CSV table of C-alpha atoms in Angstrom, one decimal:
chain,number,residue,atom,x,y,z
A,6,MET,CA,104.0,111.9,100.5
A,7,VAL,CA,104.1,109.0,99.4
A,8,ASN,CA,108.0,108.7,99.0
A,9,LEU,CA,107.8,109.6,102.8
A,10,ILE,CA,105.3,106.8,103.8
A,11,TRP,CA,107.4,104.3,101.4
A,12,ALA,CA,110.4,105.6,102.8
A,13,GLY,CA,108.8,105.9,106.8
A,14,MET,CA,107.0,102.2,106.2
A,15,ALA,CA,110.5,100.5,105.3
A,16,ILE,CA,112.6,103.5,108.1
A,17,ILE,CA,110.9,102.6,111.3
A,18,GLY,CA,110.7,99.3,110.9
A,19,ILE,CA,114.5,98.9,110.4
A,20,VAL,CA,115.5,101.4,113.0
A,21,TYR,CA,112.4,99.6,115.5
A,22,ALA,CA,114.6,95.6,114.6
A,23,MET,CA,117.2,97.1,115.6
A,24,LEU,CA,116.2,97.7,118.7
A,25,ALA,CA,113.9,94.4,119.1
A,26,GLY,CA,116.4,92.7,117.9
A,27,THR,CA,114.2,91.5,115.0
A,28,MET,CA,116.6,91.9,112.4
A,29,ASP,CA,117.1,88.6,111.0
A,30,LYS,CA,112.9,89.0,110.5
A,31,VAL,CA,113.4,91.6,108.4
A,32,ASN,CA,116.0,90.4,106.4
A,33,GLU,CA,114.0,87.4,105.4
A,34,ALA,CA,111.1,90.0,104.6
A,35,ILE,CA,113.0,91.4,102.4
A,36,PHE,CA,113.8,88.6,100.1
A,37,LYS,CA,110.5,87.2,100.7
A,38,SER,CA,108.1,89.6,99.8
A,39,SER,CA,110.6,91.3,97.1
A,40,GLY,CA,109.3,87.5,95.4
A,41,GLU,CA,106.3,87.8,96.6
A,42,ALA,CA,105.6,90.7,94.4
A,43,VAL,CA,107.0,89.7,91.3
A,44,THR,CA,104.5,86.1,91.8
A,45,LEU,CA,101.9,89.2,92.2
A,46,SER,CA,102.7,90.9,89.0
A,47,ILE,CA,103.1,87.8,87.2
A,48,GLY,CA,100.2,86.5,88.2
A,49,LEU,CA,98.1,90.0,86.7
A,50,ILE,CA,99.2,88.8,83.5
A,51,SER,CA,96.6,86.9,83.0
A,52,VAL,CA,93.5,89.2,84.7
A,53,LEU,CA,95.2,92.3,82.4
A,54,VAL,CA,95.9,90.2,79.0
A,55,PHE,CA,92.2,88.6,79.5
A,56,TRP,CA,90.1,91.8,80.0
A,57,LEU,CA,92.0,94.5,78.2
A,58,GLY,CA,91.5,91.9,75.5
A,59,ILE,CA,87.9,91.9,76.0
A,60,MET,CA,87.5,95.7,76.6
A,61,ARG,CA,89.5,96.3,73.5
A,62,VAL,CA,86.6,94.5,71.7
A,63,ALA,CA,83.6,96.0,73.5
A,64,GLU,CA,85.3,99.1,72.8
A,65,GLU,CA,85.5,98.5,69.2
A,66,ALA,CA,81.6,97.4,69.0
A,67,GLY,CA,80.4,100.6,70.7
A,68,ILE,CA,79.3,98.7,73.6
A,69,LEU,CA,81.5,101.7,75.8
A,70,ARG,CA,80.2,104.0,73.8
A,71,ILE,CA,76.2,102.4,74.7
A,72,LEU,CA,77.1,102.3,78.3
A,73,ALA,CA,78.4,105.9,78.4
A,74,LYS,CA,75.2,107.4,77.1
A,75,GLY,CA,73.0,105.4,79.4
A,76,PHE,CA,74.9,106.7,82.9
A,77,ARG,CA,75.9,110.0,81.6
A,78,PRO,CA,73.7,112.5,83.7
A,79,LEU,CA,75.2,110.5,86.9
A,80,VAL,CA,78.6,110.2,86.3
A,81,SER,CA,79.3,113.7,84.3
A,82,ARG,CA,78.2,115.1,87.5
A,83,LEU,CA,80.9,113.2,89.5
A,84,PHE,CA,83.5,113.8,86.6
A,85,PRO,CA,82.9,117.5,85.1
A,86,GLU,CA,86.5,117.3,83.3
A,87,ILE,CA,85.5,114.8,81.2
A,88,PRO,CA,83.9,115.1,77.7
A,89,LYS,CA,80.7,112.9,76.8
A,90,ASP,CA,80.9,110.2,74.4
A,91,HIS,CA,84.8,110.0,75.4
A,92,PRO,CA,85.9,106.6,75.7
A,93,ALA,CA,87.6,107.3,79.8
A,94,MET,CA,83.2,107.7,80.7
A,95,GLY,CA,83.0,103.4,79.4
A,96,TYR,CA,86.0,102.3,80.9
A,97,ILE,CA,84.6,104.5,84.7
A,98,LEU,CA,81.6,102.4,83.9
A,99,SER,CA,82.8,99.3,83.3
A,100,ASN,CA,85.5,100.0,86.3
A,101,LEU,CA,82.4,101.1,88.5
A,102,THR,CA,80.0,98.3,87.3
A,103,ALA,CA,83.3,95.0,87.9
A,104,ASN,CA,83.8,96.8,91.8
A,105,LEU,CA,79.8,96.9,93.0
A,106,PHE,CA,79.7,92.8,92.0
A,107,GLY,CA,82.9,92.3,94.1
A,108,LEU,CA,84.8,91.2,90.4
A,109,GLY,CA,87.9,93.2,91.5
A,110,ASN,CA,89.8,91.0,89.0
A,111,ALA,CA,87.7,92.9,86.5
A,112,ALA,CA,87.8,95.9,87.7
A,113,THR,CA,91.7,96.5,87.9
A,114,PRO,CA,92.5,96.8,84.0
A,115,MET,CA,89.2,98.5,83.3
A,116,GLY,CA,90.4,100.9,86.2
A,117,ILE,CA,93.9,101.1,84.5
A,118,LYS,CA,92.2,102.1,81.1
A,119,ALA,CA,90.0,104.2,82.4
A,120,MET,CA,93.0,106.3,84.0
A,121,GLU,CA,95.0,106.0,81.0
A,122,GLN,CA,92.0,107.6,79.3
A,123,MET,CA,91.9,110.3,81.8
A,124,LYS,CA,95.7,110.9,81.6
A,125,GLN,CA,95.9,111.4,77.2
A,126,LEU,CA,92.8,114.4,78.8
A,127,SER,CA,95.5,116.1,80.8
A,128,GLY,CA,98.5,115.2,79.1
A,129,THR,CA,101.0,115.9,82.2
A,130,ASP,CA,102.4,113.3,85.4
A,131,THR,CA,100.0,114.9,87.7
A,132,ALA,CA,97.3,113.9,88.8
A,133,SER,CA,94.6,115.7,87.4
A,134,ARG,CA,91.1,116.5,89.2
A,135,SER,CA,88.6,113.7,87.6
A,136,MET,CA,91.5,111.3,88.4
A,137,ILE,CA,91.4,111.6,92.1
A,138,THR,CA,87.8,111.4,91.9
A,139,PHE,CA,87.8,108.2,89.9
A,140,LEU,CA,90.8,107.0,92.4
A,141,ALA,CA,88.7,108.6,96.1
A,142,LEU,CA,85.8,105.9,94.5
A,143,ASN,CA,87.9,102.8,94.1
A,144,THR,CA,89.9,103.2,97.2
A,145,SER,CA,86.8,103.5,99.6
A,146,SER,CA,85.2,99.9,97.7
A,147,LEU,CA,82.0,100.1,96.1
A,148,THR,CA,81.2,96.6,96.9
A,149,ILE,CA,78.0,95.8,97.3
A,150,ILE,CA,78.0,92.0,97.5
A,151,PRO,CA,81.4,90.7,99.5
A,152,THR,CA,81.9,87.6,97.4
A,153,THR,CA,85.3,86.8,99.2
A,154,VAL,CA,84.1,87.6,102.8
A,155,ILE,CA,80.5,85.3,102.4
A,156,ALA,CA,83.2,82.3,101.2
A,157,ILE,CA,85.0,82.9,104.3
A,158,ARG,CA,82.3,82.8,106.3
A,159,MET,CA,80.5,79.7,104.5
A,160,GLN,CA,84.0,77.8,105.4
A,161,TYR,CA,83.6,78.5,108.9
A,162,ASN,CA,80.1,77.7,109.2
A,163,SER,CA,78.2,80.4,109.3
A,164,VAL,CA,74.7,80.4,110.3
A,165,SER,CA,74.0,83.4,108.6
A,166,PRO,CA,76.9,84.1,105.9
A,167,THR,CA,75.6,86.6,104.2
A,168,GLU,CA,73.7,88.4,106.7
A,169,ILE,CA,76.7,90.9,106.7
A,170,VAL,CA,75.8,92.0,103.0
A,171,GLY,CA,73.6,94.7,104.8
A,172,THR,CA,75.6,96.4,106.9
A,173,THR,CA,78.3,96.1,104.5
A,174,ILE,CA,76.5,98.1,102.0
A,175,ILE,CA,75.9,100.7,104.8
A,176,ALA,CA,79.3,101.5,105.4
A,177,THR,CA,80.3,101.4,101.9
A,178,ILE,CA,77.4,104.3,101.3
A,179,ILE,CA,79.5,106.1,104.1
A,180,SER,CA,83.0,106.0,102.8
A,181,THR,CA,81.7,106.3,99.6
A,182,THR,CA,80.0,109.3,100.3
A,183,SER,CA,82.5,110.9,102.7
A,184,ALA,CA,85.1,110.2,99.9
A,185,ILE,CA,83.4,112.2,97.3
A,186,LEU,CA,83.2,115.2,99.5
A,187,ILE,CA,86.8,114.2,100.8
A,188,ASP,CA,87.7,115.3,97.3
A,189,ARG,CA,85.6,117.9,96.3
A,190,PHE,CA,86.4,119.8,99.8
A,191,TYR,CA,90.4,118.5,98.8
A,192,PHE,CA,89.7,119.9,95.2
A,193,TYR,CA,88.1,123.3,96.1
A,194,ARG,CA,90.9,124.2,98.6
A,195,SER,CA,93.4,123.6,95.7
A,196,ASN,CA,91.7,125.7,93.6
A,197,ARG,CA,91.5,128.0,96.2
A,198,ARG,CA,94.9,128.7,96.6
A,199,GLY,CA,95.6,128.6,93.0
A,200,LYS,CA,97.6,125.5,92.2
B,13,MET,CA,72.0,84.0,99.0
B,14,GLY,CA,70.7,81.6,96.2
B,15,ILE,CA,70.4,85.0,93.6
B,16,VAL,CA,73.2,87.1,95.3
B,17,THR,CA,75.9,84.3,94.4
B,18,SER,CA,73.9,83.3,91.0
B,19,VAL,CA,74.3,86.9,90.1
B,20,SER,CA,78.1,87.3,90.6
B,21,VAL,CA,78.7,84.3,88.8
B,22,TRP,CA,76.4,85.4,85.5
B,23,LEU,CA,77.5,88.5,85.6
B,24,ILE,CA,81.1,87.8,83.5
B,25,PRO,CA,79.9,85.2,81.3
B,26,SER,CA,77.5,87.2,81.1
B,27,PHE,CA,79.6,90.2,79.5
B,28,ILE,CA,81.5,88.6,77.5
B,29,LEU,CA,78.9,87.0,75.7
B,30,ILE,CA,76.9,90.3,75.0
B,31,VAL,CA,80.4,91.6,74.0
B,32,LEU,CA,81.1,88.4,71.5
B,33,LEU,CA,77.0,88.9,69.8
B,34,VAL,CA,77.4,92.7,69.1
B,35,ALA,CA,81.1,92.3,67.8
B,36,SER,CA,80.2,89.6,65.7
B,37,TRP,CA,76.8,91.1,64.4
B,38,LYS,CA,79.1,94.8,63.9
B,39,LYS,CA,81.4,92.2,61.8
B,40,VAL,CA,83.9,93.7,64.2
B,41,PRO,CA,87.3,91.1,64.0
B,42,ALA,CA,86.4,89.9,67.1
B,43,TYR,CA,89.5,88.0,67.3
B,44,GLU,CA,92.6,89.5,66.5
B,45,THR,CA,90.9,92.6,68.4
B,46,PHE,CA,90.9,90.7,71.6
B,47,VAL,CA,94.5,90.3,70.4
B,48,GLU,CA,96.0,94.0,70.3
B,49,GLY,CA,94.1,94.6,73.4
B,50,GLY,CA,95.5,91.7,75.5
B,51,LYS,CA,99.0,92.7,73.8
B,52,GLU,CA,98.9,95.6,76.4
B,53,GLY,CA,97.9,93.5,79.3
B,54,VAL,CA,101.4,91.8,78.6
B,55,LYS,CA,103.0,95.1,78.6
B,56,MET,CA,100.8,96.5,82.1
B,57,ALA,CA,101.6,93.9,84.1
B,58,PHE,CA,106.0,94.6,83.8
B,59,SER,CA,105.6,98.1,84.1
B,60,LEU,CA,104.0,97.5,87.3
B,61,LEU,CA,106.3,95.2,89.1
B,62,PRO,CA,108.9,97.3,90.1
B,63,PHE,CA,106.1,99.5,92.3
B,64,LEU,CA,104.4,96.7,93.8
B,65,VAL,CA,108.0,95.1,94.9
B,66,GLY,CA,108.8,98.3,96.1
B,67,MET,CA,105.0,99.1,98.3
B,68,ILE,CA,105.5,95.3,98.6
B,69,VAL,CA,108.8,95.2,100.5
B,70,SER,CA,108.4,98.0,102.4
B,71,ILE,CA,105.3,97.0,104.5
B,72,SER,CA,107.0,93.9,105.0
B,73,ILE,CA,109.9,95.3,106.6
B,74,LEU,CA,107.7,97.2,108.9
B,75,ARG,CA,105.0,94.3,109.5
B,76,ALA,CA,108.0,91.4,110.4
B,77,SER,CA,110.4,94.0,112.3
B,78,GLY,CA,107.1,93.9,115.2
B,79,ALA,CA,106.8,97.6,115.0
B,80,MET,CA,103.4,97.9,114.6
B,81,GLU,CA,101.9,96.0,116.6
B,82,ALA,CA,104.4,97.6,119.2
B,83,PHE,CA,102.2,100.3,118.0
B,84,ILE,CA,99.0,98.7,118.2
B,85,GLY,CA,99.5,97.8,121.7
B,86,LEU,CA,100.6,101.3,122.8
B,87,ILE,CA,97.2,102.9,121.2
B,88,ALA,CA,94.8,99.8,122.1
B,89,PRO,CA,94.3,100.7,125.7
B,90,LEU,CA,93.1,104.5,124.1
B,91,LEU,CA,91.1,103.0,121.3
B,92,SER,CA,88.8,100.6,123.4
B,93,LEU,CA,87.9,102.9,125.8
B,94,ILE,CA,86.5,105.3,123.2
B,95,GLY,CA,84.3,101.6,122.5
B,96,ILE,CA,87.2,99.8,120.1
B,97,PRO,CA,87.4,96.1,120.3
B,98,PRO,CA,91.0,95.4,121.0
B,99,ASP,CA,90.7,92.2,118.8
B,100,ILE,CA,89.6,94.2,115.4
B,101,ILE,CA,92.4,97.5,115.5
B,102,PRO,CA,95.8,95.2,114.2
B,103,LEU,CA,92.8,94.8,110.9
B,104,ALA,CA,91.8,98.1,111.2
B,105,LEU,CA,95.3,99.6,110.3
B,106,VAL,CA,96.3,97.1,108.1
B,107,ARG,CA,93.6,97.4,105.8
B,108,PRO,CA,94.6,100.6,104.2
B,109,ILE,CA,98.0,99.5,103.4
B,110,SER,CA,98.0,95.8,102.3
B,111,GLY,CA,95.0,94.1,101.4
B,112,THR,CA,96.5,90.1,101.5
B,113,ALA,CA,97.7,90.7,105.0
B,114,ALA,CA,94.1,92.2,105.8
B,115,LEU,CA,92.0,89.5,104.2
B,116,GLY,CA,94.3,87.1,106.0
B,117,MET,CA,93.5,88.8,109.2
B,118,THR,CA,89.7,88.7,108.8
B,119,THR,CA,90.0,84.5,107.6
B,120,GLU,CA,91.7,84.3,111.2
B,121,LEU,CA,89.3,86.6,112.9
B,122,ILE,CA,86.4,84.7,112.0
B,123,GLN,CA,88.2,81.5,112.6
B,124,THR,CA,88.9,82.3,116.7
B,125,HIS,CA,85.9,84.4,117.3
B,126,GLY,CA,83.7,82.6,115.1
B,127,PRO,CA,81.8,84.1,111.9
B,128,ASP,CA,78.6,85.2,113.8
B,129,SER,CA,80.0,86.7,116.6
B,130,PHE,CA,80.2,90.5,117.1
B,131,ILE,CA,84.0,90.6,116.4
B,132,GLY,CA,83.5,88.6,113.4
B,133,ARG,CA,80.4,90.7,112.0
B,134,LEU,CA,82.9,93.4,112.2
B,135,ALA,CA,85.8,91.8,110.2
B,136,SER,CA,83.8,91.0,107.7
B,137,THR,CA,81.6,94.4,107.4
B,138,MET,CA,85.2,95.9,107.9
B,139,GLN,CA,87.0,94.1,104.6
B,140,GLY,CA,83.6,94.3,102.7
B,141,SER,CA,83.0,98.0,102.9
B,142,THR,CA,86.4,99.7,102.2
B,143,ASP,CA,89.5,99.1,100.3
B,144,THR,CA,93.5,98.8,100.2
B,145,THR,CA,94.1,102.4,99.2
B,146,LEU,CA,98.2,102.1,98.9
B,147,TYR,CA,97.5,99.3,96.1
B,148,ILE,CA,95.1,100.5,94.2
B,149,LEU,CA,97.2,104.1,94.3
B,150,THR,CA,100.7,102.1,93.8
B,151,VAL,CA,98.4,100.3,90.4
B,152,TYR,CA,96.4,102.8,89.1
B,153,PHE,CA,99.0,105.4,89.1
B,154,GLY,CA,102.2,103.3,88.4
B,155,ALA,CA,100.5,101.5,85.0
B,156,VAL,CA,100.0,105.6,83.5
B,157,GLY,CA,102.6,106.8,84.9
B,158,ILE,CA,101.5,109.7,86.9
B,159,ARG,CA,104.1,111.2,89.3
B,160,LYS,CA,102.5,114.1,91.2
B,161,MET,CA,99.8,113.0,93.2
B,162,ARG,CA,97.8,116.2,94.7
B,163,TYR,CA,96.0,115.2,97.2
B,164,ALA,CA,95.1,111.7,95.9
B,165,LEU,CA,96.9,110.1,99.5
B,166,LYS,CA,95.1,112.3,101.7
B,167,VAL,CA,91.7,111.6,100.5
B,168,GLY,CA,91.6,108.0,100.0
B,169,LEU,CA,93.1,107.1,103.5
B,170,LEU,CA,90.7,109.8,105.4
B,171,ALA,CA,88.2,108.0,103.1
B,172,ASP,CA,89.5,105.0,105.1
B,173,VAL,CA,89.2,106.2,108.7
B,174,ILE,CA,85.5,107.1,107.9
B,175,GLY,CA,84.6,103.5,106.5
B,176,ILE,CA,86.8,101.6,109.3
B,177,VAL,CA,84.8,104.2,111.9
B,178,ALA,CA,81.4,103.8,110.3
B,179,SER,CA,81.5,99.8,110.5
B,180,ILE,CA,81.9,99.6,113.7
B,181,ILE,CA,79.0,102.3,114.3
B,182,VAL,CA,76.6,100.4,111.7
B,183,VAL,CA,77.8,96.4,113.0
B,184,ARG,CA,77.3,97.6,116.9
B,185,PHE,CA,73.7,99.4,115.9
B,186,VAL,CA,72.3,96.2,113.7
B,187,PHE,CA,73.7,93.2,115.4
B,188,GLY,CA,74.1,95.3,118.8
């Protein structure tokens, strides 16, 4: 499906540009955006190196295990396939915590580590049930405090920059709960089909 | 606001403090372990590069061609019939595919309509309550080499739709 979306976006864009005469803009976008993507990846190095370093220390010091133990009841219900005390649990928790506080920069490296651990558990290049649940949680956003948005609102002189925290939390709860339910629905459906 | 921002600001340094204290207490070679873990980050960033270039270029082609705007123009009257303000539609459509584009649009909407307008509040809520599904999918699955995504994309995109609709309903209900 991702192949279809990826090719589809480019195909629709190019065909539309042929008809609308915007080919020069498309041409420019191809080279400019690939440059931007490289800048983004290079920019990720700093965050990845720092956080993966710190997280390795946390793992060696046993902090991830303690974290995983504390929240075990809740998280093991969401991820029934992951053995208790497995390092994946610790990384999942660190990722979820960072997300809750709107620390996207710290959340990404921990999320990747969590994925890596889950891949070791499944041992294939097919997404496992836990991976998809984890992805669903991340894509629906778990942010309680949308720091970036508050900053933008302050910049444009909002009377009350934080007044949207309440609506954001409600909308987030709805979208995250739905994500979990949709994830479960597709899991049981694909199970019934025997995939 | 004071408490909220200071929690966010204190969280990371405090976490680092605890990690380093516990590591030193348990006689873990903290610096060497940090460097070992950090090396992985370099490799990871480079393995992500082709995934990000591919995805971002494809999205840019779609946006630069004007196809996206044309599509929005086409469905805007329909959506405004069911109470979705036309100004917010581009943001709603872009949010799942491009994080930077969505942030740019949110900023622009807040700038033009004012942060305390209905549109400004709605854009703020929408930006905060869903995340860039395509980016997360690209990065997380790309980094660990997952090829078969199964139903992951469907779940992510459906959750986005619900998040966007929920934002509209909640903001309308709370702020009127």
